[in-house]
Coordinates of C-alpha atoms in Angstrom, one line a residue:
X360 CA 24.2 19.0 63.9
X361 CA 25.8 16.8 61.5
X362 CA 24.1 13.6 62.2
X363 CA 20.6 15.5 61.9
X364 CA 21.9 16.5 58.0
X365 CA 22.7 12.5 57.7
X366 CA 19.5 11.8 59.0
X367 CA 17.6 14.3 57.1
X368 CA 17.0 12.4 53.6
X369 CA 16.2 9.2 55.2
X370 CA 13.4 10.8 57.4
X371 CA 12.2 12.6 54.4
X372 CA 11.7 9.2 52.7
X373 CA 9.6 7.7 55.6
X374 CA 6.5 8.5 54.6
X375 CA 6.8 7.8 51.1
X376 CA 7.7 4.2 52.2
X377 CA 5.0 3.8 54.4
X378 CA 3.0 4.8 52.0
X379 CA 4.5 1.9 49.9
X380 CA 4.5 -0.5 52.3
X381 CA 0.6 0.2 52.9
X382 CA 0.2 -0.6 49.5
X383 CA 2.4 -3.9 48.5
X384 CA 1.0 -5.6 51.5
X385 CA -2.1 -5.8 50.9
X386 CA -1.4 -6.4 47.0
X387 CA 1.3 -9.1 47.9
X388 CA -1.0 -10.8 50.5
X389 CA -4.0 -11.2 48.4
X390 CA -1.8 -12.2 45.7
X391 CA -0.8 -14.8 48.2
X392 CA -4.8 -15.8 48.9
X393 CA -5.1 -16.7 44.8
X394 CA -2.5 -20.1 45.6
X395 CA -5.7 -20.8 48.0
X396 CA -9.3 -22.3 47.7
X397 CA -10.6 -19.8 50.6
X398 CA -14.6 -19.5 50.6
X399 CA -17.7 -19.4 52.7
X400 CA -17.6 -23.3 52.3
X401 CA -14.6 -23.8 52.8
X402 CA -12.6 -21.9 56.5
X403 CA -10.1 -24.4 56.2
X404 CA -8.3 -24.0 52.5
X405 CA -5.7 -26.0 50.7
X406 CA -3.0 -25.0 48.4
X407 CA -3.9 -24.8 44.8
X408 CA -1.4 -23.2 43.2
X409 CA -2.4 -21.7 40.2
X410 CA -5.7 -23.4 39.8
X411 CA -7.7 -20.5 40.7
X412 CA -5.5 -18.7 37.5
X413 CA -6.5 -21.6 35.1
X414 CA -10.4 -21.7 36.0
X415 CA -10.5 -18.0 35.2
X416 CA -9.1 -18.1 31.9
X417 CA -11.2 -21.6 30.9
X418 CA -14.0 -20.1 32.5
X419 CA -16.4 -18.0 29.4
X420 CA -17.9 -15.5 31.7
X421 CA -14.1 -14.2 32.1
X422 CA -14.0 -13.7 28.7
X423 CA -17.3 -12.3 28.1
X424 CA -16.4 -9.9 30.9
X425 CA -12.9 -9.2 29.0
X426 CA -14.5 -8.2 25.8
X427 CA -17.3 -5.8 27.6
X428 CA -14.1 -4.2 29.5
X429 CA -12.6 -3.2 26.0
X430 CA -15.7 -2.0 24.3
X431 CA -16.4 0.2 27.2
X432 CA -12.7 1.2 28.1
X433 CA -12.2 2.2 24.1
X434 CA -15.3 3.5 23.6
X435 CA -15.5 5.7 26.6
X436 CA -11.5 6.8 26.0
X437 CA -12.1 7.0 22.3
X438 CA -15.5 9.5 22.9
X439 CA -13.7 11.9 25.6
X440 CA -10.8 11.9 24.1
X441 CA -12.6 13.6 21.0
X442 CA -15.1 15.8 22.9
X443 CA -12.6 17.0 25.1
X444 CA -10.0 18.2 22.4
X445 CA -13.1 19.8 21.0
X446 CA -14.1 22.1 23.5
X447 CA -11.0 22.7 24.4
X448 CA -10.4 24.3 21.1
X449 CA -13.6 26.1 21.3
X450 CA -12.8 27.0 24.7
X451 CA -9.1 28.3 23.6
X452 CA -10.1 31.4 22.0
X453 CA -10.1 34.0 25.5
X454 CA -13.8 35.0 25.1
X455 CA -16.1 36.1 27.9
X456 CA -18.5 33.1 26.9
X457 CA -15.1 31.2 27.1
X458 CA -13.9 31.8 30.5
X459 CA -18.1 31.6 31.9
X460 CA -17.9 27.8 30.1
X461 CA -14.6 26.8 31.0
X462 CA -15.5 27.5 35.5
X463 CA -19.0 25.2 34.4
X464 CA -16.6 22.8 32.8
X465 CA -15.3 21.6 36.0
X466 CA -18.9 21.0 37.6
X467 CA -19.2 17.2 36.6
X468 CA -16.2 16.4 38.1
X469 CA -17.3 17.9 41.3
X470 CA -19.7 14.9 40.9
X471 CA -18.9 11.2 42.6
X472 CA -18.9 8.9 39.6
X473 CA -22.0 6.9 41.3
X474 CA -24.0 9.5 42.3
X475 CA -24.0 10.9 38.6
X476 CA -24.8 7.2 37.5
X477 CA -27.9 7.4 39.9
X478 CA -28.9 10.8 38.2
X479 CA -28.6 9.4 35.3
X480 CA -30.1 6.4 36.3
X481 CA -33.8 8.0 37.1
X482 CA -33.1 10.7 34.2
X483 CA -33.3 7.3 32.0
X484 CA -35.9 5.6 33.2
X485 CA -38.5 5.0 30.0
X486 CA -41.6 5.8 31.6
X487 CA -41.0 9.0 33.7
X488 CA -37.4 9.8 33.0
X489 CA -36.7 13.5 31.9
X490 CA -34.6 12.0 28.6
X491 CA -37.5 10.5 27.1
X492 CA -39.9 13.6 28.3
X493 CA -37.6 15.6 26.3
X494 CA -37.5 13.3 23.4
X495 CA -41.2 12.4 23.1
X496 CA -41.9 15.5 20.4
X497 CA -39.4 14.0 18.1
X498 CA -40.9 10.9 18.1
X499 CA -38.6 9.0 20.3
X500 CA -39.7 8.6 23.9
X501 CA -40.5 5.1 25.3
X502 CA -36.9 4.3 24.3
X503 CA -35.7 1.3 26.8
X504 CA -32.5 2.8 27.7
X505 CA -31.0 0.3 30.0
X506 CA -33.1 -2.6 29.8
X507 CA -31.3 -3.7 26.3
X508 CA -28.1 -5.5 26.2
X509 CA -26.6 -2.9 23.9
X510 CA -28.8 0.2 25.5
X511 CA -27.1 -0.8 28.5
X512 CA -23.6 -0.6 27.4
X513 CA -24.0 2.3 25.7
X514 CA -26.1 4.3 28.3
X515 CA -22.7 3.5 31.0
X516 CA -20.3 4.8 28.0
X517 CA -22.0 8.0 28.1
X518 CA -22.5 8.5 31.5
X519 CA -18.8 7.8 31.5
X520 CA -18.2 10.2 29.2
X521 CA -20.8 12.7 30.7
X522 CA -18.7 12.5 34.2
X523 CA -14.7 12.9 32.7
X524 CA -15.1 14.5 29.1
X525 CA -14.2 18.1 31.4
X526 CA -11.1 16.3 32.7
X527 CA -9.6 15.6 28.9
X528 CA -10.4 19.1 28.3
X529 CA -9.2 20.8 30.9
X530 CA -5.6 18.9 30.1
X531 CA -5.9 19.4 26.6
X532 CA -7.2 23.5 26.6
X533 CA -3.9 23.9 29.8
X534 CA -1.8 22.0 26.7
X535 CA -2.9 24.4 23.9
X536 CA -2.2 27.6 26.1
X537 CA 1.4 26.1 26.7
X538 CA 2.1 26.0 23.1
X539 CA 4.9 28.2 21.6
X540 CA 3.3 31.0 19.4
X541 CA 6.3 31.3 17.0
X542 CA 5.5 28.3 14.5
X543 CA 1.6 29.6 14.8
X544 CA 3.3 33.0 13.6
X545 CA 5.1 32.0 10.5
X546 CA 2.1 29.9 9.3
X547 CA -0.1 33.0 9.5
X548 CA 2.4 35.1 8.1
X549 CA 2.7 32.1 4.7
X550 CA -1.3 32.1 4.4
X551 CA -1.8 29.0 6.3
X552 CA -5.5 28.2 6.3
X553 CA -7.4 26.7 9.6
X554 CA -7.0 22.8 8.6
X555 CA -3.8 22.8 7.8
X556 CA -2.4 24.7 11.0
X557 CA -4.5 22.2 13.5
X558 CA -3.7 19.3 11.5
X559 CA 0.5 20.4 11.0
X560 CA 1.0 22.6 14.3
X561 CA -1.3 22.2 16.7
X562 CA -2.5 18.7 16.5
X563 CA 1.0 17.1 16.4
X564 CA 2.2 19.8 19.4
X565 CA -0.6 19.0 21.4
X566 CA -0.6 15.1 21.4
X567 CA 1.6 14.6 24.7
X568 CA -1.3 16.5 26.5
X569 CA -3.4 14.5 24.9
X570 CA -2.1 11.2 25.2
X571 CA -1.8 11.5 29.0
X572 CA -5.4 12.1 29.3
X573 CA -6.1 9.0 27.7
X574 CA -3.4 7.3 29.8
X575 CA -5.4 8.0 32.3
X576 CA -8.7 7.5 31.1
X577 CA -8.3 4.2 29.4
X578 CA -6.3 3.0 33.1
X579 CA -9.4 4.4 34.8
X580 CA -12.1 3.1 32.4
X581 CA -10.6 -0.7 32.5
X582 CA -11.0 -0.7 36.0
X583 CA -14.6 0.6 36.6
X584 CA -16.8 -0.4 38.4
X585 CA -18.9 2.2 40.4
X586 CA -20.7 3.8 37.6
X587 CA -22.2 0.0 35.8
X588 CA -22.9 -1.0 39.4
X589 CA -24.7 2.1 40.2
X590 CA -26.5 2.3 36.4
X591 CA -26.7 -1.3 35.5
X592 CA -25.4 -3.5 38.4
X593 CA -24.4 -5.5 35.2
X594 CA -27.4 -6.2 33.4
X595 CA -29.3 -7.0 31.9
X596 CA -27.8 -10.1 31.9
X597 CA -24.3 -10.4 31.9
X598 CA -23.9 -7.6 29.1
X599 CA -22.7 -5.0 31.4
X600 CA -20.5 -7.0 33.7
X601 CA -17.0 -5.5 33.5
X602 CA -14.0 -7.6 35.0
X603 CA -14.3 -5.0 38.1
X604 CA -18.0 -6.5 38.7
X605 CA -17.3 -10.1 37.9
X606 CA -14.5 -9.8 40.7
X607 CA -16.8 -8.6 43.0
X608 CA -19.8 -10.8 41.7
X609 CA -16.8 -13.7 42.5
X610 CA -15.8 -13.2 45.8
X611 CA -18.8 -11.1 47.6
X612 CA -21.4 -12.2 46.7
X613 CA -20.5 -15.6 45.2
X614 CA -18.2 -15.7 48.4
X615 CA -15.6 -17.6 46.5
X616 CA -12.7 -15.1 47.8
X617 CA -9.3 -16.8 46.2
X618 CA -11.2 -16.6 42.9
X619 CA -12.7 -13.2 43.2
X620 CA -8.7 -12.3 44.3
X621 CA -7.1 -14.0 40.9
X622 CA -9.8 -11.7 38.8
X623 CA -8.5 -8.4 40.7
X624 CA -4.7 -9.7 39.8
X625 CA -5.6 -10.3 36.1
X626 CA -7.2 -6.9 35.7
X627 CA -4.4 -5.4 37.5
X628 CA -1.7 -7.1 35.0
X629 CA -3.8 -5.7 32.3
X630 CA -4.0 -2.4 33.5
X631 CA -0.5 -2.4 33.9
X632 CA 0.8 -3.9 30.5
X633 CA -1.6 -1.4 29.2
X634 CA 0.1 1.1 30.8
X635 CA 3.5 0.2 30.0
X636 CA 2.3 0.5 26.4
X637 CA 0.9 3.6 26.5
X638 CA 4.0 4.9 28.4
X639 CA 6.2 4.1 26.3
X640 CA 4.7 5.5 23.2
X641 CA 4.2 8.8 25.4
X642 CA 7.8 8.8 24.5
X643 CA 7.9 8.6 21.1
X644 CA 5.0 11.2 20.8
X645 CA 7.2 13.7 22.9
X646 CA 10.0 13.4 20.8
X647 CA 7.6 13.8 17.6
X648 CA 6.6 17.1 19.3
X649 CA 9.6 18.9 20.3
X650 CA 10.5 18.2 16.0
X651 CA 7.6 20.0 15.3
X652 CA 8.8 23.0 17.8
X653 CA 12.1 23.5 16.4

């Protein structure tokens, strides 16, 4: 009996390290491909160090691809991050048109991220989409949704935005029913109006909710790639293609696999820097709020 209770944690801890394992092999051996020159061309590959590194950042489609990744990553964070704090303010107050809009809430998430692209895809389309249909009698059907540079980019951001502006809200309305209703109390009780109790109480209370949504959505956003393929397939042009799509552009269908690898690994030390940022001023926020509670 003893020697199963000595056992017991380290049994307990075998799948979370296969789990790990599954992970950092694959990770540490394509991290291992990038000091190669592996293509279609070339079976045979030599070491090359950190040439494949150097060619992506002296390469201008890499940054081109960089800066499309941070328009869409802060403008798609930036827009859920605001519409989901919104309705889940207006869903906050425990009406019966509340609770009916906060179960249809969820329904976009119970959506794949490509197949709502391809929705939106045909809903778009200038000649016999439904958006411009619906738009004609205010003068603006025949708009080229996805066929501009700009249209493009904008038309992912909202589909974006369309798919996970329920998932911000959901955090952020489960944040503002977990708020004390003491300080909320004594502002009523001095005649504080509206503005000034959102903008004192519940705004500063309600940023650690908030900030992990956009944790997550800004992690998620620099990484996409299923909803531009789907809508865009990164045009027209190159004005659509995020570092996810040049990766694949790279090593699929380029076939130049050590450099499509090196892409993946710079996104992924982006991603995680961005993270650490983020993280860590998770942590100052927190401590900000609990101030505010006492």
């Amino acid at each position: 009996m003893g020697w199963r209770l000595t056992l017991r944690p380290y049994l307990l801890i075998v799948p979370a390290l296969l789990l790990t394992c599954g992970i950092l092999y694959p990770f540490g051996l394509g991290l291992y491909y990038t000091l190669f020159d592996f293509s279609a061309s070339k079976p045979q590959p030599d070491m090359v160090r950190f040439e494949n590194y150097s060619a992506v950042f002296t390469q201008e489609a890499f940054w081109n691809s960089a800066w499309v990744t941070v328009l869409y990553a802060v403008g798609a964070a930036l827009a859920e991050t605001v519409l989901g704090v919104a309705v889940a303010l207006l869903l906050h107050r425990s009406t019966m048109v509340g609770r009916v809009l906060e179960k249809i809430l969820i329904l976009p998430l119970m959506i794949a991220p490509v197949i709502a692209a391809i929705i939106w895809k045909l809903m778009l389309q200038p000649s016999v989409g439904v958006v411009n249909y619906l738009l004609r009698p205010f003068g603006l059907g025949g708009v080229q949704w996805t066929d501009t540079p700009t249209g493009a980019l904008l038309s992912s951001i909202a589909v974006d935005v369309w798919v996970y502006t329920p998932f911000v809200a959901i955090l952020a309305l489960a944040g503002l029913r977990s708020l004390p209703t003491s300080p909320f109390e004594a502002a009523a009780v001095d005649g504080a109006g509206w503005w000034y109790t959102f903008r004192r109480l519940t705004l500063p209370m309600l940023w650690p909710y908030v900030l992990v949504a956009v944790i997550f959505r800004f992690m998620d956003s620099l990484k996409v790639f299923d909803i531009i393929y789907a809508l865009t397939e990164g045009g027209p042009g190159d004005s659509t293609v995020v570092l996810q799509i040049r990766a694949y552009l790279e090593a699929i269908r380029f076939q130049r696999y050590s450099f499509g690898i090196s892409y993946t690994i710079v996104l992924w030390a982006v991603v995680y820097l961005a993270a650490m940022v983020l993280v860590k001023h998770l942590g100052k926020i927190q401590r900000k709020a609990a101030e505010v509670t006492r």
